[in-house]
Structure formats: structure tokens, C-alpha cells
PDB file of C-alpha atoms in Angstrom:
ATOM      1  CA  GLY A   1     -33.690  18.878  33.203  1.00  0.00           C
ATOM      2  CA  GLN A   2     -35.378  21.705  35.524  1.00  0.00           C
ATOM      3  CA  ASN A   3     -39.187  20.785  36.370  1.00  0.00           C
ATOM      4  CA  ILE A   4     -41.589  22.114  38.682  1.00  0.00           C
ATOM      5  CA  ASP A   5     -45.163  20.472  38.992  1.00  0.00           C
ATOM      6  CA  GLN A   6     -48.265  21.305  40.380  1.00  0.00           C
ATOM      7  CA  PRO A   7     -51.866  20.253  39.811  1.00  0.00           C
ATOM      8  CA  THR A   8     -53.648  21.880  36.840  1.00  0.00           C
ATOM      9  CA  GLU A   9     -56.798  22.434  38.145  1.00  0.00           C
ATOM     10  CA  MET A  10     -58.657  22.296  41.811  1.00  0.00           C
ATOM     11  CA  THR A  11     -61.636  23.584  44.002  1.00  0.00           C
ATOM     12  CA  ALA A  12     -62.441  23.862  47.015  1.00  0.00           C
ATOM     13  CA  THR A  13     -65.637  25.435  49.292  1.00  0.00           C
ATOM     14  CA  GLU A  14     -65.515  28.621  50.609  1.00  0.00           C
ATOM     15  CA  GLY A  15     -64.882  28.335  54.153  1.00  0.00           C
ATOM     16  CA  ALA A  16     -62.848  25.647  53.570  1.00  0.00           C
ATOM     17  CA  ILE A  17     -58.545  23.908  53.371  1.00  0.00           C
ATOM     18  CA  VAL A  18     -57.768  22.900  50.294  1.00  0.00           C
ATOM     19  CA  GLN A  19     -53.545  22.558  49.963  1.00  0.00           C
ATOM     20  CA  ILE A  20     -51.647  22.937  46.914  1.00  0.00           C
ATOM     21  CA  ASN A  21     -48.384  21.203  46.305  1.00  0.00           C
ATOM     22  CA  CYS A  22     -45.480  21.195  44.739  1.00  0.00           C
ATOM     23  CA  THR A  23     -42.756  18.989  43.764  1.00  0.00           C
ATOM     24  CA  TYR A  24     -39.681  20.775  41.995  1.00  0.00           C
ATOM     25  CA  GLN A  25     -36.464  19.358  40.737  1.00  0.00           C
ATOM     26  CA  THR A  26     -33.670  22.039  39.757  1.00  0.00           C
ATOM     27  CA  SER A  27     -30.485  22.537  39.516  1.00  0.00           C
ATOM     28  CA  GLY A  28     -29.088  23.656  43.254  1.00  0.00           C
ATOM     29  CA  PHE A  29     -32.018  25.132  45.513  1.00  0.00           C
ATOM     30  CA  ASN A  30     -32.307  29.589  46.619  1.00  0.00           C
ATOM     31  CA  GLY A  31     -35.307  29.072  48.109  1.00  0.00           C
ATOM     32  CA  LEU A  32     -38.991  28.007  47.107  1.00  0.00           C
ATOM     33  CA  PHE A  33     -41.620  30.923  46.481  1.00  0.00           C
ATOM     34  CA  TRP A  34     -45.548  31.382  46.222  1.00  0.00           C
ATOM     35  CA  TYR A  35     -46.973  33.891  44.344  1.00  0.00           C
ATOM     36  CA  GLN A  36     -50.906  34.293  43.981  1.00  0.00           C
ATOM     37  CA  GLN A  37     -52.316  35.866  40.285  1.00  0.00           C
ATOM     38  CA  HIS A  38     -55.589  37.078  39.718  1.00  0.00           C
ATOM     39  CA  ALA A  39     -56.476  36.711  35.660  1.00  0.00           C
ATOM     40  CA  GLY A  40     -55.646  39.102  33.768  1.00  0.00           C
ATOM     41  CA  GLU A  41     -53.576  40.793  36.317  1.00  0.00           C
ATOM     42  CA  ALA A  42     -49.452  40.584  37.745  1.00  0.00           C
ATOM     43  CA  PRO A  43     -48.661  37.491  39.567  1.00  0.00           C
ATOM     44  CA  THR A  44     -48.306  38.253  43.528  1.00  0.00           C
ATOM     45  CA  PHE A  45     -45.709  37.159  45.820  1.00  0.00           C
ATOM     46  CA  LEU A  46     -47.350  35.051  48.399  1.00  0.00           C
ATOM     47  CA  SER A  47     -44.267  33.786  50.078  1.00  0.00           C
ATOM     48  CA  TYR A  48     -40.802  32.376  50.759  1.00  0.00           C
ATOM     49  CA  ASN A  49     -39.455  29.408  52.169  1.00  0.00           C
ATOM     50  CA  VAL A  50     -35.872  28.439  52.018  1.00  0.00           C
ATOM     51  CA  LEU A  51     -35.377  26.170  55.432  1.00  0.00           C
ATOM     52  CA  ASP A  52     -37.387  23.364  55.795  1.00  0.00           C
ATOM     53  CA  GLY A  53     -41.199  23.759  57.619  1.00  0.00           C
ATOM     54  CA  LEU A  54     -43.568  25.999  57.504  1.00  0.00           C
ATOM     55  CA  GLU A  55     -44.077  29.566  57.291  1.00  0.00           C
ATOM     56  CA  GLU A  56     -47.617  31.221  58.378  1.00  0.00           C
ATOM     57  CA  LYS A  57     -49.057  34.378  57.978  1.00  0.00           C
ATOM     58  CA  GLY A  58     -52.637  34.908  58.214  1.00  0.00           C
ATOM     59  CA  ARG A  59     -54.961  32.889  56.320  1.00  0.00           C
ATOM     60  CA  PHE A  60     -51.894  31.481  54.247  1.00  0.00           C
ATOM     61  CA  SER A  61     -49.379  28.834  54.878  1.00  0.00           C
ATOM     62  CA  SER A  62     -46.367  27.818  52.883  1.00  0.00           C
ATOM     63  CA  PHE A  63     -44.523  24.439  53.678  1.00  0.00           C
ATOM     64  CA  LEU A  64     -41.486  23.488  52.772  1.00  0.00           C
ATOM     65  CA  SER A  65     -38.685  19.582  52.150  1.00  0.00           C
ATOM     66  CA  ARG A  66     -35.759  20.158  50.470  1.00  0.00           C
ATOM     67  CA  SER A  67     -35.062  16.913  50.918  1.00  0.00           C
ATOM     68  CA  LYS A  68     -37.986  15.975  49.012  1.00  0.00           C
ATOM     69  CA  GLY A  69     -38.738  18.518  46.204  1.00  0.00           C
ATOM     70  CA  TYR A  70     -40.888  19.159  47.764  1.00  0.00           C
ATOM     71  CA  SER A  71     -43.092  22.499  48.736  1.00  0.00           C
ATOM     72  CA  TYR A  72     -47.419  23.386  49.534  1.00  0.00           C
ATOM     73  CA  LEU A  73     -49.582  25.740  49.936  1.00  0.00           C
ATOM     74  CA  LEU A  74     -52.034  25.698  52.405  1.00  0.00           C
ATOM     75  CA  LEU A  75     -55.329  28.609  52.175  1.00  0.00           C
ATOM     76  CA  LYS A  76     -57.511  28.170  55.154  1.00  0.00           C
ATOM     77  CA  GLU A  77     -61.086  30.175  55.621  1.00  0.00           C
ATOM     78  CA  LEU A  78     -61.340  29.995  52.154  1.00  0.00           C
ATOM     79  CA  GLN A  79     -62.733  32.929  50.185  1.00  0.00           C
ATOM     80  CA  MET A  80     -64.214  33.731  46.718  1.00  0.00           C
ATOM     81  CA  LYS A  81     -61.144  36.370  46.502  1.00  0.00           C
ATOM     82  CA  ASP A  82     -59.237  34.055  46.359  1.00  0.00           C
ATOM     83  CA  SER A  83     -60.056  32.002  43.064  1.00  0.00           C
ATOM     84  CA  ALA A  84     -56.941  32.563  41.347  1.00  0.00           C
ATOM     85  CA  SER A  85     -54.022  31.002  39.452  1.00  0.00           C
ATOM     86  CA  TYR A  86     -50.892  29.947  42.380  1.00  0.00           C
ATOM     87  CA  LEU A  87     -47.542  29.902  41.048  1.00  0.00           C
ATOM     88  CA  CYS A  88     -44.810  28.312  42.932  1.00  0.00           C
ATOM     89  CA  ALA A  89     -41.260  28.778  41.836  1.00  0.00           C
ATOM     90  CA  VAL A  90     -37.592  27.512  42.563  1.00  0.00           C
ATOM     91  CA  LYS A  91     -34.325  29.719  42.790  1.00  0.00           C
ATOM     92  CA  ASP A  92     -31.703  26.989  41.116  1.00  0.00           C
ATOM     93  CA  SER A  93     -28.234  28.165  41.574  1.00  0.00           C
ATOM     94  CA  ASN A  94     -27.578  30.553  39.316  1.00  0.00           C
ATOM     95  CA  TYR A  95     -30.527  32.634  41.281  1.00  0.00           C
ATOM     96  CA  GLN A  96     -32.875  32.337  38.333  1.00  0.00           C
ATOM     97  CA  LEU A  97     -36.293  31.560  38.786  1.00  0.00           C
ATOM     98  CA  ILE A  98     -38.141  28.260  38.024  1.00  0.00           C
ATOM     99  CA  TRP A  99     -41.894  28.479  36.717  1.00  0.00           C
ATOM    100  CA  GLY A 100     -43.968  25.816  37.240  1.00  0.00           C
ATOM    101  CA  ALA A 101     -47.117  25.898  35.163  1.00  0.00           C
ATOM    102  CA  GLY A 102     -49.400  27.474  38.093  1.00  0.00           C
ATOM    103  CA  THR A 103     -52.740  25.810  39.419  1.00  0.00           C
ATOM    104  CA  LYS A 104     -56.006  27.588  38.298  1.00  0.00           C
ATOM    105  CA  LEU A 105     -58.182  27.320  42.351  1.00  0.00           C
ATOM    106  CA  ILE A 106     -61.525  27.444  41.660  1.00  0.00           C
ATOM    107  CA  ILE A 107     -63.642  28.925  44.960  1.00  0.00           C
ATOM    108  CA  LYS A 108     -67.718  27.303  44.864  1.00  0.00           C
ATOM    109  CA  PRO A 109     -70.249  28.911  47.882  1.00  0.00           C
TER     110      PRO A 109
ATOM    111  CA  GLU B   1     -50.130  48.681  42.227  1.00  0.00           C
ATOM    112  CA  THR B   2     -46.553  46.865  43.138  1.00  0.00           C
ATOM    113  CA  GLY B   3     -44.413  49.898  41.923  1.00  0.00           C
ATOM    114  CA  VAL B   4     -43.950  48.286  37.915  1.00  0.00           C
ATOM    115  CA  THR B   5     -45.864  50.285  35.211  1.00  0.00           C
ATOM    116  CA  GLN B   6     -45.887  48.374  32.075  1.00  0.00           C
ATOM    117  CA  THR B   7     -47.863  50.173  28.441  1.00  0.00           C
ATOM    118  CA  PRO B   8     -50.042  49.387  27.165  1.00  0.00           C
ATOM    119  CA  ARG B   9     -51.812  47.249  28.244  1.00  0.00           C
ATOM    120  CA  HIS B  10     -53.094  45.902  24.910  1.00  0.00           C
ATOM    121  CA  LEU B  11     -51.881  45.524  21.831  1.00  0.00           C
ATOM    122  CA  VAL B  12     -53.097  44.195  18.837  1.00  0.00           C
ATOM    123  CA  MET B  13     -50.239  44.238  15.876  1.00  0.00           C
ATOM    124  CA  GLY B  14     -49.610  42.666  12.099  1.00  0.00           C
ATOM    125  CA  MET B  15     -47.007  40.728  11.146  1.00  0.00           C
ATOM    126  CA  THR B  16     -45.390  42.884   9.314  1.00  0.00           C
ATOM    127  CA  ASN B  17     -45.788  46.003  12.048  1.00  0.00           C
ATOM    128  CA  LYS B  18     -43.215  47.131  14.467  1.00  0.00           C
ATOM    129  CA  LYS B  19     -44.273  48.165  17.712  1.00  0.00           C
ATOM    130  CA  SER B  20     -42.316  48.891  22.221  1.00  0.00           C
ATOM    131  CA  LEU B  21     -44.021  47.076  24.828  1.00  0.00           C
ATOM    132  CA  LYS B  22     -42.409  50.228  28.345  1.00  0.00           C
ATOM    133  CA  CYS B  23     -41.316  49.032  31.179  1.00  0.00           C
ATOM    134  CA  GLU B  24     -40.658  51.248  34.000  1.00  0.00           C
ATOM    135  CA  GLN B  25     -40.482  50.166  37.628  1.00  0.00           C
ATOM    136  CA  HIS B  26     -40.268  52.582  40.189  1.00  0.00           C
ATOM    137  CA  LEU B  27     -38.628  50.529  43.395  1.00  0.00           C
ATOM    138  CA  GLY B  28     -34.784  51.445  43.023  1.00  0.00           C
ATOM    139  CA  HIS B  29     -34.408  48.102  41.849  1.00  0.00           C
ATOM    140  CA  ASN B  30     -31.170  47.115  39.801  1.00  0.00           C
ATOM    141  CA  ALA B  31     -32.858  44.047  38.249  1.00  0.00           C
ATOM    142  CA  MET B  32     -35.148  43.573  35.577  1.00  0.00           C
ATOM    143  CA  TYR B  33     -37.188  40.787  33.961  1.00  0.00           C
ATOM    144  CA  TRP B  34     -39.157  40.406  30.458  1.00  0.00           C
ATOM    145  CA  TYR B  35     -41.729  37.677  30.371  1.00  0.00           C
ATOM    146  CA  LYS B  36     -43.169  35.466  28.513  1.00  0.00           C
ATOM    147  CA  GLN B  37     -47.554  33.751  29.874  1.00  0.00           C
ATOM    148  CA  SER B  38     -48.806  31.878  27.458  1.00  0.00           C
ATOM    149  CA  ALA B  39     -51.707  29.768  28.238  1.00  0.00           C
ATOM    150  CA  LYS B  40     -51.783  26.928  31.003  1.00  0.00           C
ATOM    151  CA  LYS B  41     -47.667  26.842  30.351  1.00  0.00           C
ATOM    152  CA  PRO B  42     -45.414  28.089  33.064  1.00  0.00           C
ATOM    153  CA  LEU B  43     -44.015  31.638  32.935  1.00  0.00           C
ATOM    154  CA  GLU B  44     -40.827  31.559  30.648  1.00  0.00           C
ATOM    155  CA  LEU B  45     -37.428  33.765  30.738  1.00  0.00           C
ATOM    156  CA  MET B  46     -36.876  36.841  28.152  1.00  0.00           C
ATOM    157  CA  PHE B  47     -34.812  38.174  28.794  1.00  0.00           C
ATOM    158  CA  VAL B  48     -32.427  39.386  31.949  1.00  0.00           C
ATOM    159  CA  TYR B  49     -30.812  42.728  32.760  1.00  0.00           C
ATOM    160  CA  SER B  50     -28.905  43.829  35.858  1.00  0.00           C
ATOM    161  CA  LEU B  51     -27.208  47.564  36.078  1.00  0.00           C
ATOM    162  CA  GLU B  52     -28.214  47.778  32.630  1.00  0.00           C
ATOM    163  CA  GLU B  53     -26.898  45.746  30.899  1.00  0.00           C
ATOM    164  CA  ARG B  54     -27.776  42.097  29.397  1.00  0.00           C
ATOM    165  CA  VAL B  55     -26.648  39.371  31.655  1.00  0.00           C
ATOM    166  CA  GLU B  56     -29.664  35.846  30.539  1.00  0.00           C
ATOM    167  CA  ASN B  57     -30.761  36.080  27.073  1.00  0.00           C
ATOM    168  CA  ASN B  58     -32.561  32.299  26.652  1.00  0.00           C
ATOM    169  CA  SER B  59     -32.596  31.399  23.283  1.00  0.00           C
ATOM    170  CA  VAL B  60     -35.963  34.212  22.228  1.00  0.00           C
ATOM    171  CA  PRO B  61     -35.369  35.022  18.920  1.00  0.00           C
ATOM    172  CA  SER B  62     -33.933  38.425  17.066  1.00  0.00           C
ATOM    173  CA  ARG B  63     -37.927  39.789  16.340  1.00  0.00           C
ATOM    174  CA  PHE B  64     -37.526  40.668  20.596  1.00  0.00           C
ATOM    175  CA  SER B  65     -35.077  43.402  21.009  1.00  0.00           C
ATOM    176  CA  PRO B  66     -34.684  44.534  24.578  1.00  0.00           C
ATOM    177  CA  GLU B  67     -33.594  47.908  25.604  1.00  0.00           C
ATOM    178  CA  CYS B  68     -32.211  49.277  29.131  1.00  0.00           C
ATOM    179  CA  PRO B  69     -31.659  52.953  29.318  1.00  0.00           C
ATOM    180  CA  ASN B  70     -31.365  53.331  32.631  1.00  0.00           C
ATOM    181  CA  SER B  71     -31.999  50.772  35.521  1.00  0.00           C
ATOM    182  CA  SER B  72     -35.983  52.512  35.936  1.00  0.00           C
ATOM    183  CA  HIS B  73     -36.241  52.020  31.981  1.00  0.00           C
ATOM    184  CA  LEU B  74     -37.118  48.576  30.218  1.00  0.00           C
ATOM    185  CA  PHE B  75     -38.408  48.221  26.393  1.00  0.00           C
ATOM    186  CA  LEU B  76     -39.237  45.334  24.602  1.00  0.00           C
ATOM    187  CA  HIS B  77     -39.391  46.148  20.635  1.00  0.00           C
ATOM    188  CA  LEU B  78     -41.309  43.674  18.915  1.00  0.00           C
ATOM    189  CA  HIS B  79     -40.402  43.308  15.223  1.00  0.00           C
ATOM    190  CA  THR B  80     -42.019  41.171  12.435  1.00  0.00           C
ATOM    191  CA  LEU B  81     -43.708  38.817  14.928  1.00  0.00           C
ATOM    192  CA  GLN B  82     -45.604  35.484  14.099  1.00  0.00           C
ATOM    193  CA  PRO B  83     -49.480  34.589  15.594  1.00  0.00           C
ATOM    194  CA  GLU B  84     -47.428  32.166  18.275  1.00  0.00           C
ATOM    195  CA  ASP B  85     -46.144  34.886  20.006  1.00  0.00           C
ATOM    196  CA  SER B  86     -49.512  35.652  20.458  1.00  0.00           C
ATOM    197  CA  ALA B  87     -49.230  36.512  24.847  1.00  0.00           C
ATOM    198  CA  LEU B  88     -49.386  38.268  27.867  1.00  0.00           C
ATOM    199  CA  TYR B  89     -45.545  39.718  27.502  1.00  0.00           C
ATOM    200  CA  LEU B  90     -44.671  40.685  31.925  1.00  0.00           C
ATOM    201  CA  CYS B  91     -41.581  42.521  33.643  1.00  0.00           C
ATOM    202  CA  ALA B  92     -40.638  41.953  36.649  1.00  0.00           C
ATOM    203  CA  SER B  93     -38.029  43.508  38.423  1.00  0.00           C
ATOM    204  CA  SER B  94     -36.450  42.921  41.827  1.00  0.00           C
ATOM    205  CA  PRO B  95     -33.552  44.292  44.132  1.00  0.00           C
ATOM    206  CA  GLY B  96     -30.751  42.175  42.511  1.00  0.00           C
ATOM    207  CA  LEU B  97     -30.118  39.219  40.519  1.00  0.00           C
ATOM    208  CA  GLY B  98     -28.277  36.712  43.534  1.00  0.00           C
ATOM    209  CA  GLU B  99     -30.774  37.477  46.371  1.00  0.00           C
ATOM    210  CA  PRO B 100     -32.920  35.807  48.232  1.00  0.00           C
ATOM    211  CA  ALA B 101     -35.863  39.285  47.908  1.00  0.00           C
ATOM    212  CA  GLU B 102     -38.789  37.976  45.661  1.00  0.00           C
ATOM    213  CA  GLN B 103     -39.963  39.497  42.026  1.00  0.00           C
ATOM    214  CA  TYR B 104     -42.196  42.594  41.374  1.00  0.00           C
ATOM    215  CA  PHE B 105     -44.338  42.014  38.688  1.00  0.00           C
ATOM    216  CA  GLY B 106     -46.080  44.925  36.381  1.00  0.00           C
ATOM    217  CA  PRO B 107     -49.947  44.258  34.998  1.00  0.00           C
ATOM    218  CA  GLY B 108     -48.593  42.989  31.592  1.00  0.00           C
ATOM    219  CA  THR B 109     -49.712  44.022  28.010  1.00  0.00           C
ATOM    220  CA  ARG B 110     -51.494  41.531  26.337  1.00  0.00           C
ATOM    221  CA  LEU B 111     -50.334  41.046  22.970  1.00  0.00           C
ATOM    222  CA  THR B 112     -52.110  39.654  19.769  1.00  0.00           C
ATOM    223  CA  VAL B 113     -50.026  38.977  16.350  1.00  0.00           C
ATOM    224  CA  THR B 114     -53.245  38.414  13.374  1.00  0.00           C
TER     225      THR B 114
END
């Protein structure tokens, strides 16, 4: 079967750095996405990786290793507004998105 | 604002009611999706439409009936639901199916079945 694993919850301090990991086992691979979802709101797109390596976008970076079936989302200079759930999703060989259950990130002052 | 709107935002219905959820996208996309999001579970893909044709139905019970009258509008008709159907129902769109582009989500309808 297809599976995406990510931690259920993480806590970090304002101003610090946090890394949210995602491992996947899917039928084929056509890219990995990270989304942010604030409570009661729509998921919003953060990043997309299809080749191995690091993609940087401001305070957020996403890394991919296809051989290991592994990705992480790195958030720097954490702000209170970064408190949200972070969803990892992989497009399989049929271009369907397979979703993880999300990681709830709690930022403390 | 993501360019995808959903109404209503909240809905409470009894098990014998019939109601409909509406989704509209203003992005010129060709693919639209219905997802169910339950607490602490992955997003569950329910239906996929491409150019108004249904291309995916992930073993969804018949009490959920989708309709896509044109590429900008998507409906989910609800009939004789169960309490376990209570969840957040999200609509999304993307430029096309076989593309790497991200999906754009609406704010969702919070459904409670009593």
C-alpha cells in the first residue's frame, strides 16, 4: 500500500529552527509537496520538490532524497504565526496526491 | 484568498436531510477535487473531475453524489448521511491532472451530521 509518515505534533520556540520530517512509500513518484494549514482554514501550498536536494524559499526550505523516500521541511526564525499543521503529500505514478496526516506545530514564546 | 470558494462554510444536518455543498474556482483550472478531512487523519480523496468528466471515485458511499456542470463549478450532494460523515469537506482545483502543479484549496465546509 501507499503510505506517508510524519510526526503527529512538534513544539518549538519562537525564533528557533524546526525540521519536520516526512517519509513515503508510494507507487511511483511525481513530486513531493508541503502545505501549511492553519486551524479552520484551507491548506496553502508551501513547496514542491521533484529532484533531490534543497529548495529554499525565504524562511522555509524543503529537502528531498528520492532514494531514501525522505523529505523534510525546515522552518527558520520561527514566528508565532507559523503555528499550524504541515502536510506532506506525494504525487504517485497516476498523478494522484497521497497525503500524510499532518504535523501540528506549536510555537511557544 | 486562493481563488477557490466554498459554500456553506458550516452545515448541520440530520441523517434524513438532503443538502448540497458548492465549490467555485476562478483560476481557469481544468481539474477539480473533493476531499474529506477528519481529525488526525490524512486527507481522503473522494472525487476527481477533469474537464467536467469524473475520472476518480475512491470507493465513496452512494450517499455522496458529485456533480460538475462546468469546469468552474463542483457540487457535492448529500443524502441520508451518517454521524461518521461529520468532517471538513475541502474542494480543490489544479491546472490539469497529469501535471506537477500544486492544488489550490477552498476554505472547506465544516459538516456536522446529527
